Backbone as a ProteinNet text record, in pm:
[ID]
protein_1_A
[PRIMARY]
XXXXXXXXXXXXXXXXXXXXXXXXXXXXXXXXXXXXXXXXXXXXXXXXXXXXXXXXXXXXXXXXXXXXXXXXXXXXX
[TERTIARY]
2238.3	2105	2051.3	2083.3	2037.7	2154.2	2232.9	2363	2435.4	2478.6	2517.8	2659.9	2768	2862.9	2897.5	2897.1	2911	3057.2	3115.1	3227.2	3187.5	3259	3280.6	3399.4	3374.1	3530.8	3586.5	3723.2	3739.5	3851.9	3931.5	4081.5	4120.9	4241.2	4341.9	4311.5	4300.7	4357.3	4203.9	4088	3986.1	3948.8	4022.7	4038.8	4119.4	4044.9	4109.8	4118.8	4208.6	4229.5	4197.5	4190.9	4130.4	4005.8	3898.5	3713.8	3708.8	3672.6	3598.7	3505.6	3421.1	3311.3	3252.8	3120	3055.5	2969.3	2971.5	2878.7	2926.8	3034.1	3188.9	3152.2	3138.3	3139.3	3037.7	3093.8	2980	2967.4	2842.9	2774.9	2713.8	2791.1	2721.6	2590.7	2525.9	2368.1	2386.4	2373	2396.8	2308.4	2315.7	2181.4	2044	1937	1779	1798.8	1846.8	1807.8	1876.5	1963.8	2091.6	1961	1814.5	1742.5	1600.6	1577.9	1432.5	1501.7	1626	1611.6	1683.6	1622.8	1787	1808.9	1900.2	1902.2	1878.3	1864.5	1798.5	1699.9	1597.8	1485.3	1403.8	1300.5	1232.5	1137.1	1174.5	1124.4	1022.7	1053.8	953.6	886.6	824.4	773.1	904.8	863.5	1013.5	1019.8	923.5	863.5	905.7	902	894.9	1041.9	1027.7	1114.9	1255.7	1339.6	1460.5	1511.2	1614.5	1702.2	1821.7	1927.3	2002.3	2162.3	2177	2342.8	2408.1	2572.3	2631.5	2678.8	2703.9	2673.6	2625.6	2666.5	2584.2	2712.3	2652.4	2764.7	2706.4	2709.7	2710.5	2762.8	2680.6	2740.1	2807.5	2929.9	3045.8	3009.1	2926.8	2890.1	2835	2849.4	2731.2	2877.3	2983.6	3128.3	3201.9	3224.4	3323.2	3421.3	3464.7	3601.5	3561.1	3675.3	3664.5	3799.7	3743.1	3880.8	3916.7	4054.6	4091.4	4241.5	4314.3	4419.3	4518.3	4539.4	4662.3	4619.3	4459	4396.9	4262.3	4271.5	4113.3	4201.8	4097.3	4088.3	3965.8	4023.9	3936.5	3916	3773.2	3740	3801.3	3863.8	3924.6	3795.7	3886.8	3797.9	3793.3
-804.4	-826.2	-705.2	-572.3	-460.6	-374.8	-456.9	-408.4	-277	-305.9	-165.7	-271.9	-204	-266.2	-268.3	-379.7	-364.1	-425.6	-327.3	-365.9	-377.6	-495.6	-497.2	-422	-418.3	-369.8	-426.3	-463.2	-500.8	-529	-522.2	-533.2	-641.2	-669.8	-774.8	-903.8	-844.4	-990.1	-1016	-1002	-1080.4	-1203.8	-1203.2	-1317.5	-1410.5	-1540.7	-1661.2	-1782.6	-1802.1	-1888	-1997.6	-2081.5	-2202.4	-2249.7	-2091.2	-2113.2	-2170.9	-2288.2	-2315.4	-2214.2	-2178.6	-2072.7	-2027.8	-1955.6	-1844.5	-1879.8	-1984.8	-2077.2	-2179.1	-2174.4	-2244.2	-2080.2	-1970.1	-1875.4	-1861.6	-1860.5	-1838.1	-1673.5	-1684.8	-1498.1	-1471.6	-1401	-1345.1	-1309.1	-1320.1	-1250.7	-1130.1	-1017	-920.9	-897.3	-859.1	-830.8	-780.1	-819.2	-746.2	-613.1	-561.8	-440	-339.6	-385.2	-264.7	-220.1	-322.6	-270.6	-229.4	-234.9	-228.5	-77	-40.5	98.5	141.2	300.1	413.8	521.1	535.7	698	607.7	494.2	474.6	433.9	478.2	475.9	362.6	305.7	192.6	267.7	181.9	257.7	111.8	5.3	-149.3	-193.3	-303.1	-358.3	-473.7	-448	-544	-644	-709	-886.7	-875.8	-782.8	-788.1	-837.6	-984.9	-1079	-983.5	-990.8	-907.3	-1049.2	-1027.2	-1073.6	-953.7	-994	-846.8	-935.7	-992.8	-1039.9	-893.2	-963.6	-844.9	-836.5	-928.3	-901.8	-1006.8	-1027.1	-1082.6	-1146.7	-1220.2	-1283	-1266.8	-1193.2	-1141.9	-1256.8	-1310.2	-1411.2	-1367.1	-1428.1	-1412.6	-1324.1	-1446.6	-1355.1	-1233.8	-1150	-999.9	-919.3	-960.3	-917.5	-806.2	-732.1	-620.2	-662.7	-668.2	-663.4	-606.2	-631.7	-633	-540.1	-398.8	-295	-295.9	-329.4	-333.7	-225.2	-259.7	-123.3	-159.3	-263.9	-293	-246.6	-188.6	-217.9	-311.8	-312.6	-351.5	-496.2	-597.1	-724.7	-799.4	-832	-829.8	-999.1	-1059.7	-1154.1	-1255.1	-1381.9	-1457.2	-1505.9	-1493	-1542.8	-1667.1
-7398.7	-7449.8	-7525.6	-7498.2	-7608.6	-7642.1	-7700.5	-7747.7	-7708.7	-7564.5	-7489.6	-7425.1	-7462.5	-7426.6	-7229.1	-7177.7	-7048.8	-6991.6	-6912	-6841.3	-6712.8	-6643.4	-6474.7	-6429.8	-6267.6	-6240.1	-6118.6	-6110	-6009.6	-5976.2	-5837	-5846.1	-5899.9	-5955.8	-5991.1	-5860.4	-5750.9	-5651	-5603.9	-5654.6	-5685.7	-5787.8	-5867.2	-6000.3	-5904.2	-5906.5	-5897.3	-6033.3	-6052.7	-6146.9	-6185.5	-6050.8	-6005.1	-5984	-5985.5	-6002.9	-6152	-6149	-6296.4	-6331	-6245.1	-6322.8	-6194	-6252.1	-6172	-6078.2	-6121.6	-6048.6	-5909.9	-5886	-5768.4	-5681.9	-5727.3	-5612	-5518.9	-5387.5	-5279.4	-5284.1	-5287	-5268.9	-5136.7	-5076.7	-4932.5	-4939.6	-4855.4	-4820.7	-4751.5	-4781.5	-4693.2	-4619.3	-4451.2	-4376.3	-4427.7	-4401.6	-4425.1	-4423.8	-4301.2	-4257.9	-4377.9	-4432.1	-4496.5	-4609	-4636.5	-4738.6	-4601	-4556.4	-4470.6	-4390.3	-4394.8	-4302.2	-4397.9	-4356.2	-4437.9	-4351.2	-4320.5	-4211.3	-4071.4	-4067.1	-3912.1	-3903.6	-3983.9	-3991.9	-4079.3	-4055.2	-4104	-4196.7	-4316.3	-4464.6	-4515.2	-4431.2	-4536.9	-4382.3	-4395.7	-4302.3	-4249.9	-4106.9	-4066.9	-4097.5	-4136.4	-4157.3	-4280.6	-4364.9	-4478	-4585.4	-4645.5	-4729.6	-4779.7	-4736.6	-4842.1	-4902.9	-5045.6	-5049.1	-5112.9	-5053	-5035.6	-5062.8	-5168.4	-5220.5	-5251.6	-5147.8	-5216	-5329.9	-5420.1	-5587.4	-5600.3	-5750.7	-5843.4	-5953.8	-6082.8	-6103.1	-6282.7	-6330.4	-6493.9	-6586.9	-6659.7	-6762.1	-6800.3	-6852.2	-6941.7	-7045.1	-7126.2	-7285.7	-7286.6	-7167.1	-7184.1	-7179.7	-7125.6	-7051.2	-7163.9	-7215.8	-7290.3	-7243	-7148.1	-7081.3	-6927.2	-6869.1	-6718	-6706.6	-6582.2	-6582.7	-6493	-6456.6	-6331.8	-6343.1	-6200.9	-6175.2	-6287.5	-6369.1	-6462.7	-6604.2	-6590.8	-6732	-6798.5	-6891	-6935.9	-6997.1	-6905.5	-6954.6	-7074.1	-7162.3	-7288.8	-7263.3	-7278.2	-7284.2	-7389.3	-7391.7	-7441.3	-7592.2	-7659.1	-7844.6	-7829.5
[MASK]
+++++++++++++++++++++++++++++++++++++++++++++++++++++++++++++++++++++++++++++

């Protein structure tokens, strides 16, 4: 979106072949707390709403290429 080339990264034996798209992946919720404490210590209100995915799923079209341990995978033309 402001013309800054973006790469992902990620091992080889994360690519499955067989996801039609980004949208077939289940995204974990990671616990509240990993954002409401740091050190131990309570930094938000405990009540207080997280949503805390451990990623996220980047449209294709923003993609440069994706670098993994074999090398940089260049998005298909």
């Amino acid at each position: 979106y402001h013309n800054i080339p973006f790469y992902g990264a990620a091992p080889s034996s994360t690519f499955d072949p067989n996801c039609p798209d980004g949208l077939a992946i289940p995204i974990e919720n990671r616990p509240a707390d990993e954002i409401r404490l740091c050190g131990g210590r309570l930094i938000a209100p405990i009540d207080s709403p997280v949503h805390n995915p451990a990623f996220d799923i980047t449209p294709h079209t923003l993609h440069k290429g994706i670098i993994t341990e074999n090398g940089i995978i260049s998005p298909a033309k």
